[in-house]
Coordinates of C-alpha atoms in Angstrom, one line a residue:
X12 CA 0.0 0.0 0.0
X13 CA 1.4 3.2 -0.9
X14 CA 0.8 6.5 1.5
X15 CA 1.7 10.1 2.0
X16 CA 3.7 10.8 5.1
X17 CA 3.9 14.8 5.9
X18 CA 7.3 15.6 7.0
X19 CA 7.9 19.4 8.7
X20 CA 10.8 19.6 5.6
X21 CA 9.2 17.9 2.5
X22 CA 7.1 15.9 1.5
X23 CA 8.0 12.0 1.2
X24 CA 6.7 8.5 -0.5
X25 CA 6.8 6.0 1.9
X26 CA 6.0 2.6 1.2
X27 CA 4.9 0.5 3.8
X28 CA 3.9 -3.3 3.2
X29 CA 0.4 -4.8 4.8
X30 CA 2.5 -5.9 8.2
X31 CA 4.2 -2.9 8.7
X32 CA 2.1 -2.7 12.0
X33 CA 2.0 -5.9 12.8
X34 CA 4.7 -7.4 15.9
X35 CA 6.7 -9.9 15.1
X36 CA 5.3 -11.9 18.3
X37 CA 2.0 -11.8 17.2
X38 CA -0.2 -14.7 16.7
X39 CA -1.7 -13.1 13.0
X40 CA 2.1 -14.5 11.5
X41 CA 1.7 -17.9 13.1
X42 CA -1.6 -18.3 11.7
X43 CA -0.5 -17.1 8.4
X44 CA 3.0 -18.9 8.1
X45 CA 1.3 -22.0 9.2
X46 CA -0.9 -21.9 6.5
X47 CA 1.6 -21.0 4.0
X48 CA 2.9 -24.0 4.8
X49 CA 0.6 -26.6 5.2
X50 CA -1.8 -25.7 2.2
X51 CA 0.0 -28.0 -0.2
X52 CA -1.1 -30.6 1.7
X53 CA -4.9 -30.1 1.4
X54 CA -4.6 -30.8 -2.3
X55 CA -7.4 -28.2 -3.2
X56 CA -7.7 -27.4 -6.6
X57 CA -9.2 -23.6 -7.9
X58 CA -11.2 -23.7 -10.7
X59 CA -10.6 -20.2 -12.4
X60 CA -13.5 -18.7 -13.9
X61 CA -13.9 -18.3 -17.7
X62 CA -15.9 -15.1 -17.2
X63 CA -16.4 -12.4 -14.8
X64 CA -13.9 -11.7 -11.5
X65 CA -11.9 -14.3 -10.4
X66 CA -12.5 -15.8 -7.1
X67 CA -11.2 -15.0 -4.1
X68 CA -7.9 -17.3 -3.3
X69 CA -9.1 -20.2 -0.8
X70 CA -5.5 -20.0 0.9
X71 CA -6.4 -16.3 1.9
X72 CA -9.6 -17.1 2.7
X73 CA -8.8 -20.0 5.2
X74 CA -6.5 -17.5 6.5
X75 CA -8.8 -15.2 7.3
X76 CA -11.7 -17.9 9.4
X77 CA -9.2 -18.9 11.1
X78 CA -7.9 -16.2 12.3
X79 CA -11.7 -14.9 12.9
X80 CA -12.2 -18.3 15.2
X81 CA -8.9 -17.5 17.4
X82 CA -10.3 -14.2 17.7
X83 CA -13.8 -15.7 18.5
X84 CA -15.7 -14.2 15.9
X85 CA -18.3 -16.5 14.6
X86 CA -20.1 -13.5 12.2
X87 CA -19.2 -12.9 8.8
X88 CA -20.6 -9.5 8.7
X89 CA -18.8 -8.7 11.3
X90 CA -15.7 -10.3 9.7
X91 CA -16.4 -8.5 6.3
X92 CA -16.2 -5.4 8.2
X93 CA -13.0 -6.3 9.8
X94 CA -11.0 -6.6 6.4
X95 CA -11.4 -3.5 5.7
X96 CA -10.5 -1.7 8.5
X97 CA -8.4 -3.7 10.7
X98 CA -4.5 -3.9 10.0
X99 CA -4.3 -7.2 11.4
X100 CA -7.0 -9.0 8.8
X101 CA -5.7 -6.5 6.4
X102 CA -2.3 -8.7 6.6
X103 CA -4.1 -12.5 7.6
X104 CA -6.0 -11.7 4.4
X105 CA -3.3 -10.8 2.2
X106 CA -5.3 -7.3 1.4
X107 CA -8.4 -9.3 0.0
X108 CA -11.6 -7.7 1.4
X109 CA -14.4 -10.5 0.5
X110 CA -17.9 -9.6 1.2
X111 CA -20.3 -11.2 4.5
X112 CA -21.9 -13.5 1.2
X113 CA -18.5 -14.9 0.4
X114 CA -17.2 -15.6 3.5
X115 CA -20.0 -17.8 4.0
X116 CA -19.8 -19.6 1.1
X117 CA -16.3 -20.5 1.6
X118 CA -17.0 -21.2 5.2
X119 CA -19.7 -24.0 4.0
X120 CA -17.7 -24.8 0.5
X121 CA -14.2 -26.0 2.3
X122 CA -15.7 -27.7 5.3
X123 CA -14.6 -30.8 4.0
X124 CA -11.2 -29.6 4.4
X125 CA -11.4 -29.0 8.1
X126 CA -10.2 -32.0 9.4
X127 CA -7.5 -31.9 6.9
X128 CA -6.5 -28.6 8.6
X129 CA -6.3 -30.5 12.1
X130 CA -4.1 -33.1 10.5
X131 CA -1.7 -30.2 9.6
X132 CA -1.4 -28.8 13.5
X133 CA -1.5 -32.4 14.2
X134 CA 1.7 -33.1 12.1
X135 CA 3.3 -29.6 13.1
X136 CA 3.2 -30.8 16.4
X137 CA 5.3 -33.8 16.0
X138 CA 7.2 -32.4 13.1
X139 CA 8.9 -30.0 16.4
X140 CA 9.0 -32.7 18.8
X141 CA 6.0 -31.5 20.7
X142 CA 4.7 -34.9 21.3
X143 CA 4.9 -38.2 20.3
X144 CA 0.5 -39.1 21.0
X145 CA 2.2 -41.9 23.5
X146 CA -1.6 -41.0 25.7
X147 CA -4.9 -40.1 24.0
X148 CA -8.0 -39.4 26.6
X149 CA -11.2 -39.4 24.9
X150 CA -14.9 -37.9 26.0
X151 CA -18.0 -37.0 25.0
X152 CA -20.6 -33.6 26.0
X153 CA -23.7 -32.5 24.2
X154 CA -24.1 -29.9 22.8
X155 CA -27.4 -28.1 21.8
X156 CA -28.8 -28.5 18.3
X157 CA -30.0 -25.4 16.5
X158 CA -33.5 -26.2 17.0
X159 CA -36.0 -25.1 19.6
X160 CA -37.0 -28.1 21.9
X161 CA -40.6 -27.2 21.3
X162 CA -40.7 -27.1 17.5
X163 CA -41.3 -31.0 17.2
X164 CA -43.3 -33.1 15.3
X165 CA -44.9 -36.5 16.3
X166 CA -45.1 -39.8 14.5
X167 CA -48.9 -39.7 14.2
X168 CA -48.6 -36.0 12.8
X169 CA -46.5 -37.0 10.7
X170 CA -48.4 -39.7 9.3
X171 CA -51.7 -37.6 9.0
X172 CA -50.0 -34.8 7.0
X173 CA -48.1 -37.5 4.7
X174 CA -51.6 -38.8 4.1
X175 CA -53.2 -35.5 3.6
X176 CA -50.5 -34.1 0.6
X177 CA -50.6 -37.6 -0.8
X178 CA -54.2 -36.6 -1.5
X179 CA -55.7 -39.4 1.0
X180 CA -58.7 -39.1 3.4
X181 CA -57.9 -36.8 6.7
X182 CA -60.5 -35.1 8.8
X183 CA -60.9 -31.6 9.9
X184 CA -60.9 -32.6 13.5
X185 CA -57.3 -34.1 12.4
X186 CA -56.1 -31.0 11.0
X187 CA -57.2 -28.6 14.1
X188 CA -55.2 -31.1 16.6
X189 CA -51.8 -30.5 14.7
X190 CA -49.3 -28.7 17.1
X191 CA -47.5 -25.5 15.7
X192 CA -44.4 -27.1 14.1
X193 CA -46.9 -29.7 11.9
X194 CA -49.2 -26.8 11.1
X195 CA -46.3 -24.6 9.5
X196 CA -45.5 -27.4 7.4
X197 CA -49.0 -27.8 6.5
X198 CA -49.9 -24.1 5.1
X199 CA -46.3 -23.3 3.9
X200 CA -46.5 -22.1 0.6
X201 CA -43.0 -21.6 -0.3
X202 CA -42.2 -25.2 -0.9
X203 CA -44.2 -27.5 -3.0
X204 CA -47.0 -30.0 -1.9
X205 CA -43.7 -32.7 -3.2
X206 CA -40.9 -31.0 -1.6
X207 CA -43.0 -31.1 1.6
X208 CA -43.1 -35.0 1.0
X209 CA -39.7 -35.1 0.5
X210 CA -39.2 -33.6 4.0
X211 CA -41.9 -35.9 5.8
X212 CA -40.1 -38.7 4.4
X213 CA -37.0 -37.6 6.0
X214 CA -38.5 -37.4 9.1
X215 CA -40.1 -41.1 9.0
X216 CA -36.2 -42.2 8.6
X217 CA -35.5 -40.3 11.7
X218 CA -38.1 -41.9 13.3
X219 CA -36.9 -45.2 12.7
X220 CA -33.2 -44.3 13.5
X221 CA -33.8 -42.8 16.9
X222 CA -36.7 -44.7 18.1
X223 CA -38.0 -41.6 19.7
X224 CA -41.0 -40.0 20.0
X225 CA -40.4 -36.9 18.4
X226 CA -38.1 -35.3 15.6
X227 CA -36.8 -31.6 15.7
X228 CA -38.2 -29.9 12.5
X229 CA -35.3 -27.3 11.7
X230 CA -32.7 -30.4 12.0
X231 CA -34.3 -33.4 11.7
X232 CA -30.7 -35.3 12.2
X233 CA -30.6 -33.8 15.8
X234 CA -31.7 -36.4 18.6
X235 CA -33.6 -35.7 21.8
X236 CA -30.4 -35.7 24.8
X237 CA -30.2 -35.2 28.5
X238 CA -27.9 -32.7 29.8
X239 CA -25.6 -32.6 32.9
X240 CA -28.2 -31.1 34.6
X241 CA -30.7 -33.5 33.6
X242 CA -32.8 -31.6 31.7
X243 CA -33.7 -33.3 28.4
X244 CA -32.9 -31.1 24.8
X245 CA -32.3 -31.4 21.4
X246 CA -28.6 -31.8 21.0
X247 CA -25.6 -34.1 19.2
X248 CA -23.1 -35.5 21.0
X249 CA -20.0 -34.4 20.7
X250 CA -16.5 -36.9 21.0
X251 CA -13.2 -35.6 21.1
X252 CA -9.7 -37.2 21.3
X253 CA -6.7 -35.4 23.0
X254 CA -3.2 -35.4 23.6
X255 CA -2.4 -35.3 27.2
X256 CA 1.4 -34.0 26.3
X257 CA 0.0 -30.9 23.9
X258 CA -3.4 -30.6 25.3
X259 CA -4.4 -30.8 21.9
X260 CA -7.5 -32.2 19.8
X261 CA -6.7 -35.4 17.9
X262 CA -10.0 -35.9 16.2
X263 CA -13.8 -34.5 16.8
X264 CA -16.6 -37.0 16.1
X265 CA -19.8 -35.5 15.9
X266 CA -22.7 -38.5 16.7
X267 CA -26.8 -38.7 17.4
X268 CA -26.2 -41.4 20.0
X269 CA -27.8 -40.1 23.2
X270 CA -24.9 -41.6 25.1
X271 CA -21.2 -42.3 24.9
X272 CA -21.0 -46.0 25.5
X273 CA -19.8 -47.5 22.4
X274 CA -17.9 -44.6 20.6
X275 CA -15.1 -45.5 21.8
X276 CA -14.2 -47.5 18.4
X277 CA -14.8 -44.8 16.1
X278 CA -13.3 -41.7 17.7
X279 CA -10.0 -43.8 18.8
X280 CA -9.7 -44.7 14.5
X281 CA -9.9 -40.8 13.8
X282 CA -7.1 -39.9 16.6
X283 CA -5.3 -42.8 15.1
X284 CA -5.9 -41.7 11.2
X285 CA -5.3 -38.1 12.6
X286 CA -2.0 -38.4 13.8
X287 CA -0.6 -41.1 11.9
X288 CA 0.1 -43.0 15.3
X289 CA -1.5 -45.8 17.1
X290 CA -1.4 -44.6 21.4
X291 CA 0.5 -46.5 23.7
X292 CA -2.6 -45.5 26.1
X293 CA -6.7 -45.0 25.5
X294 CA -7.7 -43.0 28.6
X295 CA -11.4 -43.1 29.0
X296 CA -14.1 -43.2 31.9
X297 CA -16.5 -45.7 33.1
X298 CA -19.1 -45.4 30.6
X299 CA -17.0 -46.6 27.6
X300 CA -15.9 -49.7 29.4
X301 CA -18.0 -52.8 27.4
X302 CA -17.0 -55.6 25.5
X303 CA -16.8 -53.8 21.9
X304 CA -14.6 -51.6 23.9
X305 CA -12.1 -53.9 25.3
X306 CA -12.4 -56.1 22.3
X307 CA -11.3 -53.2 19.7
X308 CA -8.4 -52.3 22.9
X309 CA -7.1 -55.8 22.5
X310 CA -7.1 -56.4 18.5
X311 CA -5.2 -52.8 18.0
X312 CA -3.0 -53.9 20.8
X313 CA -3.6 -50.5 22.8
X314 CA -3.6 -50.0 26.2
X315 CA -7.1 -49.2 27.7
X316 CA -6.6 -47.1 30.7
X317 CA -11.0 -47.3 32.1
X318 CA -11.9 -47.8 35.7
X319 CA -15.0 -50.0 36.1
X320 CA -17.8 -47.9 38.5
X321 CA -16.9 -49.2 41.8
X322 CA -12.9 -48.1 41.1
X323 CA -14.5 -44.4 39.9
X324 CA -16.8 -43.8 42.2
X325 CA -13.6 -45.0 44.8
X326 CA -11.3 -42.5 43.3
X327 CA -13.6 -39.6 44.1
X328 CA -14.7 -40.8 47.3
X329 CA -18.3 -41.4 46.5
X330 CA -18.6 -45.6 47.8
X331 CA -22.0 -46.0 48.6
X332 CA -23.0 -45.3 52.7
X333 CA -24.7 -48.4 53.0
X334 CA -22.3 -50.7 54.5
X335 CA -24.1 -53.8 52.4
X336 CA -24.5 -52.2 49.0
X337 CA -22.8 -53.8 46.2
X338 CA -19.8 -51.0 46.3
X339 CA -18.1 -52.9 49.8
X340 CA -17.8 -56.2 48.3
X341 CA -14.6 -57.3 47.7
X342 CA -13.4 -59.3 44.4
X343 CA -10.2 -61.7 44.7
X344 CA -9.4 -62.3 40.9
X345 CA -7.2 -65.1 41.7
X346 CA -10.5 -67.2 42.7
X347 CA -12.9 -65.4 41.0
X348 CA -14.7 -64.7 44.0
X349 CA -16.2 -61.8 46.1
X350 CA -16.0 -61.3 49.9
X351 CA -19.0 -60.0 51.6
X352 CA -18.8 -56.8 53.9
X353 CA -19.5 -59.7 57.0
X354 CA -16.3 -62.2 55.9
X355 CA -18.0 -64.7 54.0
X356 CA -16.6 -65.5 50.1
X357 CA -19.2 -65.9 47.1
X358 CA -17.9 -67.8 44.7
X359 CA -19.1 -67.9 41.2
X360 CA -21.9 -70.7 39.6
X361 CA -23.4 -69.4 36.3
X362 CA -22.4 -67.4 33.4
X363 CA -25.2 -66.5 30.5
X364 CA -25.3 -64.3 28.0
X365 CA -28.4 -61.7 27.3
X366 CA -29.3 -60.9 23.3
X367 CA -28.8 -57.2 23.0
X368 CA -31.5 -55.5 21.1
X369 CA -29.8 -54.0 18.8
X370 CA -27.9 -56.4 16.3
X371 CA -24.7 -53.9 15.5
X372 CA -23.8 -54.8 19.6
X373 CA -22.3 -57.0 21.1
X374 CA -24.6 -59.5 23.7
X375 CA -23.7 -58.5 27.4
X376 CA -22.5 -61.6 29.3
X377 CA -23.8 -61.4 33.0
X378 CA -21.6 -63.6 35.8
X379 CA -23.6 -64.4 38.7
X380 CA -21.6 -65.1 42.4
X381 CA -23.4 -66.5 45.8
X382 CA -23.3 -68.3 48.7
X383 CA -26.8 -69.6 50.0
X384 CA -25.3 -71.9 53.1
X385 CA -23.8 -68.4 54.1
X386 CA -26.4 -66.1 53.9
X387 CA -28.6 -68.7 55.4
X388 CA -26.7 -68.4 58.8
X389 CA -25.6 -65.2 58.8
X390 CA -27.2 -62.6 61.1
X391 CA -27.0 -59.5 59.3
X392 CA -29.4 -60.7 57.0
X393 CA -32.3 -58.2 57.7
X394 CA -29.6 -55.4 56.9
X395 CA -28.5 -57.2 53.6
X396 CA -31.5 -58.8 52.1
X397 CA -34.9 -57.4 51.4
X398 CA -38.0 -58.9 52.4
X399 CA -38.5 -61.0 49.0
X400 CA -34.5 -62.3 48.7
X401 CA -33.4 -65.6 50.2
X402 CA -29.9 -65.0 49.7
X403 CA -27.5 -62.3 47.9
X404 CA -26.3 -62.6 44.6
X405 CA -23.4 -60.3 43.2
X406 CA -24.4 -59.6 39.1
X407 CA -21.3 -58.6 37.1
X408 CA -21.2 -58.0 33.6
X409 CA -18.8 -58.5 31.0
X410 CA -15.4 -61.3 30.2
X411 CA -12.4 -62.2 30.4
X412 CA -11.1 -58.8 29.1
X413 CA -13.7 -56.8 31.8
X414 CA -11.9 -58.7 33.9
X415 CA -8.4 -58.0 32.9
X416 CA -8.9 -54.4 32.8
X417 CA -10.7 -54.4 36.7
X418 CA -6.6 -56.1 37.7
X419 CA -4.7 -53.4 36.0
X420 CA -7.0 -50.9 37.2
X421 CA -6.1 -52.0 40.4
X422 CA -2.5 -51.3 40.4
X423 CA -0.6 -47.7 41.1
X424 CA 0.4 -47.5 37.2
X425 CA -2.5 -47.4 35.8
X426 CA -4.0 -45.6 38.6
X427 CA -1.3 -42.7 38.3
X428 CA -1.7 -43.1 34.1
X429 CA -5.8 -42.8 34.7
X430 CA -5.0 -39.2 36.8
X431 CA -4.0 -37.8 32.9
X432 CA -7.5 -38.4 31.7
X433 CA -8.3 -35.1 33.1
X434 CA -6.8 -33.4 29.9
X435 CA -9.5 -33.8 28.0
X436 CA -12.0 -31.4 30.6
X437 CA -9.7 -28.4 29.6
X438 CA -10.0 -28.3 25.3
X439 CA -14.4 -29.0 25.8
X440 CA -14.5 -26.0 28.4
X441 CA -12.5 -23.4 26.2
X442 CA -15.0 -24.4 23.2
X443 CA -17.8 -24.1 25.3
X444 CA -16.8 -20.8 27.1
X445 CA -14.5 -18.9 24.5
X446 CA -15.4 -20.7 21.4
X447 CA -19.3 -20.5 22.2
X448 CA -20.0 -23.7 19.9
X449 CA -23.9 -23.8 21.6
X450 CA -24.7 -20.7 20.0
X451 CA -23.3 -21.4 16.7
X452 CA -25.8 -21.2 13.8
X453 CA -25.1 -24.5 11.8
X454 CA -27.6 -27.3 11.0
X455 CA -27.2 -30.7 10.3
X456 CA -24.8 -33.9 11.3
X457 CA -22.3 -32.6 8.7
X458 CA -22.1 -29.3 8.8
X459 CA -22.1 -29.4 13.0
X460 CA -18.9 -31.5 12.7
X461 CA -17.2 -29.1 10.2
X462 CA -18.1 -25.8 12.3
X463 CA -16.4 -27.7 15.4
X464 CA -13.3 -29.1 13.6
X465 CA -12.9 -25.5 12.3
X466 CA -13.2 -24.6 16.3
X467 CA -10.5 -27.2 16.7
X468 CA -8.1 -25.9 14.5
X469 CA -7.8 -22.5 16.0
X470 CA -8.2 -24.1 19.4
X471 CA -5.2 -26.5 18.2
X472 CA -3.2 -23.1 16.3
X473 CA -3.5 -21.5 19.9
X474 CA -1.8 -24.4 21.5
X475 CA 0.9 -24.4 18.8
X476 CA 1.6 -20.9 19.1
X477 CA 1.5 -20.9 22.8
X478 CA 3.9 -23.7 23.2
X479 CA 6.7 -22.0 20.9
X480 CA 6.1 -19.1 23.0
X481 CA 6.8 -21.0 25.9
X482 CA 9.8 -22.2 24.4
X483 CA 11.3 -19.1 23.5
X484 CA 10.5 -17.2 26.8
X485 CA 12.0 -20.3 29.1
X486 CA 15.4 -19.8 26.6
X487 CA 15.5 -16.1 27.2
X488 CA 14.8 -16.2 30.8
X489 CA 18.1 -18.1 31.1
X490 CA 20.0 -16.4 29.4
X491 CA 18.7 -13.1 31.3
X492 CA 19.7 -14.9 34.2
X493 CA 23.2 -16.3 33.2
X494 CA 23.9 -12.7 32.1
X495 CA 22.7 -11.3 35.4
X496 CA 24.8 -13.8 37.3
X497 CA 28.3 -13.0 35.2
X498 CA 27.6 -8.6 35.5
X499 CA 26.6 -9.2 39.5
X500 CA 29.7 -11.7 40.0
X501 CA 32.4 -10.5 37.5
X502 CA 32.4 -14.0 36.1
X503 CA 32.5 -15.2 32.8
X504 CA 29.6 -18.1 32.3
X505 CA 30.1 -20.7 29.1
X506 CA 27.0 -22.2 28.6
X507 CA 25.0 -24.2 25.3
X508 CA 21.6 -23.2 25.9
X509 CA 19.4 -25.4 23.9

């Protein structure tokens, strides 16, 4: 950019380039150089247009939503406004200054690229040495679907307005009984009697997905979920993978399953397809531990670090107060055998195995443990047994491998290695609180995982950046002091500072 700078003497051309106010600490040249370099990789190919203006270059244009995630800015009119005022977007964006229209377009175009991008921070990370992804912890939180909880439609609604644009016999009384979700589909007159079809028929496949009562109208892929605080609301469920050495995001798997029991699988294969790396350690808690679990642990020969509920609820100091519940019996793996809270061993005299309903599971396999002649004779049966129960029986679920996992669990390793797991709290709050990804407009399985992988990658750049910084600042502070030490002593320090 070229300007006129008044002088008191003459006047001068100066030339100043698009960073000239830009430090060379700041985050903007990370971003920037990063993607300078990583781009290749992406293999994106521009189409140039035959006629009219060319397009804006995608390289600048990732640039610049990246840049406007690390900064938190989720609005492209805002970020329109930004390019052409602000010195720093000036420079992410190379001078390009791409209207609110574009920027969305882009935003929705290149999603597909996202996790591309996270492979690249992913790589830069072990391209310095920052880690080696020796120990993965993986969890799951909801987070709310764009979609009001009371704009649902039923199954019988459904079915009545399928049967009234199909041209079959409905009543009046039908019609008036619609709720207001089914009645806006009913007198919309923007769509077509068939594109409203089309749209009921989506929502019958929803209903046979989910099984649930209801399907959200503005995203019918969005599943009814309960919250930490119990309350039920439309939502997806969110898994994440992350590196306990970086603190940084591995893979983001965005699913409809209300809870986190078997996604262990599929968001372990992302880390692992991520980072080029198969973990030394899974870390995970209670709720992913089940036989398609352990089973996928044990053929990719991986460590599973996962506490069975007794051993959590231990670690935080939550045992149940009852004295007799299930959480003070003691299990001796080298008989297979549990000691009741009064002394006396159950030993184990049945396995079966119960048909799980749905076909893509595993069957669970129950173990049963008693000891009738004990509970017979023993006098605390009144505080053990309710009125109905002639003796106790202990119910555990799972294998061989359940029961492999309950031994290591037990010892101070994997207890100390089960501490890290914690990791994966810190990148889910800083979405949630800085990132805002509840009040993110986006709709749709697809499109809700691309918005939070393009979260991720700034989440991940801010890592990166951070952890050079730390670098740097640990090197200068020693040499500070070495300095200080050789003026204050009159010494001369050798030292290889690395």
């Amino acid at each position: 950019m070229v300007k006129r700078i008044p002088d008191e003497e003459q006047i001068k051309l100066g030339i100043r380039t698009l960073d000239f106010n830009i430090p060379e600490d700041h985050i903007s040249r990370f971003v920037v150089d990063f993607i300078d370099e990583y781009y290749p990789l992406l293999g994106i190919k521009e189409n140039k247009k035959k006629k009219g203006r060319d397009s804006f270059p995608v390289k600048e244009m990732l640039k610049l939503l990246i840049y406007a995630k690390i900064e938190h800015i989720d609005s492209m009119r805002f970020l329109a406004d930004m390019v052409k005022y602000h010195d720093v977007y000036k420079f992410v964006g190379n001078g390009i200054c791409p209207s609110e229209r574009s920027l969305q377009r882009y935003r929705e175009k290149y999603g597909k690229y996202y996790n591309e991008l996270l492979k690249a921070t992913l790589k830069k990370a072990s391209d310095v040495d920052y880690t080696d992804f020796n120990e993965v912890s993986i969890d799951g939180t909801i987070k709310k679907a764009y979609n009001s909880k009371n704009k649902v439609i039923t199954e019988k609604e459904t079915e009545i307005l399928t049967r009234y644009f199909e041209g079959g016999r409905v009543s009046q009384e039908e019609l008036d009984k619609l709720h207001k979700p089914a009645r806006e589909i009913l007198e919309n007159k923007k769509i077509s009697n068939q594109e409203k079809l089309y749209l009921l028929d989506d929502i019958k496949t929803q209903f046979t997905l989910s099984g649930q009562k209801s399907v959200p109208v503005t995203d019918i892929e969005a599943r009814w979920m309960k919250s930490k605080k119990g309350n039920s609301q439309i939502s997806y469920n969110i898994q994440s993978a992350v590196d306990y050495d970086t603190k940084m995001i591995c893979a983001i798997n965005v699913v409809q399953a209300p809870t986190d029991h078997y996604q262990l699988p599929k968001i372990v294969d992302k880390a692992i397809n991520n980072t080029n790396v198969i973990p030394r350690f899974v870390l995970a808690d209670t709720i992913y531990l089940n036989e398609e679990s352990l089973s996928y642990l044990a053929d990719n020969q991986i460590n599973g670090v996962i506490p069975d509920r007794k051993q959590s609820k231990e670690k935080i100091g939550r045992l149940n107060k009852n004295p007799y519940h299930k959480d003070h019996f003691k299990y001796f793996p080298e008989i297979d055998a549990f000691e009741c809270p009064e002394g006396q061993i159950m030993y184990f005299f049945n396995k079966y195995t119960e048909k799980n309903d749905d076909l893509d599971k595993p069957d669970k396999i129950k173990r049963l443990y008693s000891n009738y002649g004990a509970c017979k004779a023993c006098n605390c049966r009144e505080n053990c047994l309710s009125s109905t129960q002639t003796h106790r029986t202990i119910t555990e679920y799972g294998g061989s491998l359940k029961k492999a996992m309950w031994e290591k669990m037990e010892t101070e390793e994997y207890k100390e290695e089960y501490a890290k797991r914690s990791s994966v709290e810190g990148p889910f709050g800083i979405l949630k609180e800085q990132f805002h990804i509840e009040s993110e407009v986006v709709i749709g399985k697809t499109k809700t995982e691309e918005r939070i992988l393009l979260d991720a990658v700034a989440y991940n750049l801010i890592r990166l950046f951070n952890l050079e910084q730390e670098i740097k600042n640990d090197k200068e502070d020693i040499v500070d002091f070495c300095e200080k030490i050789s003026v204050q002593e009159k010494l001369e320090v050798r030292a290889t500072i690395f």
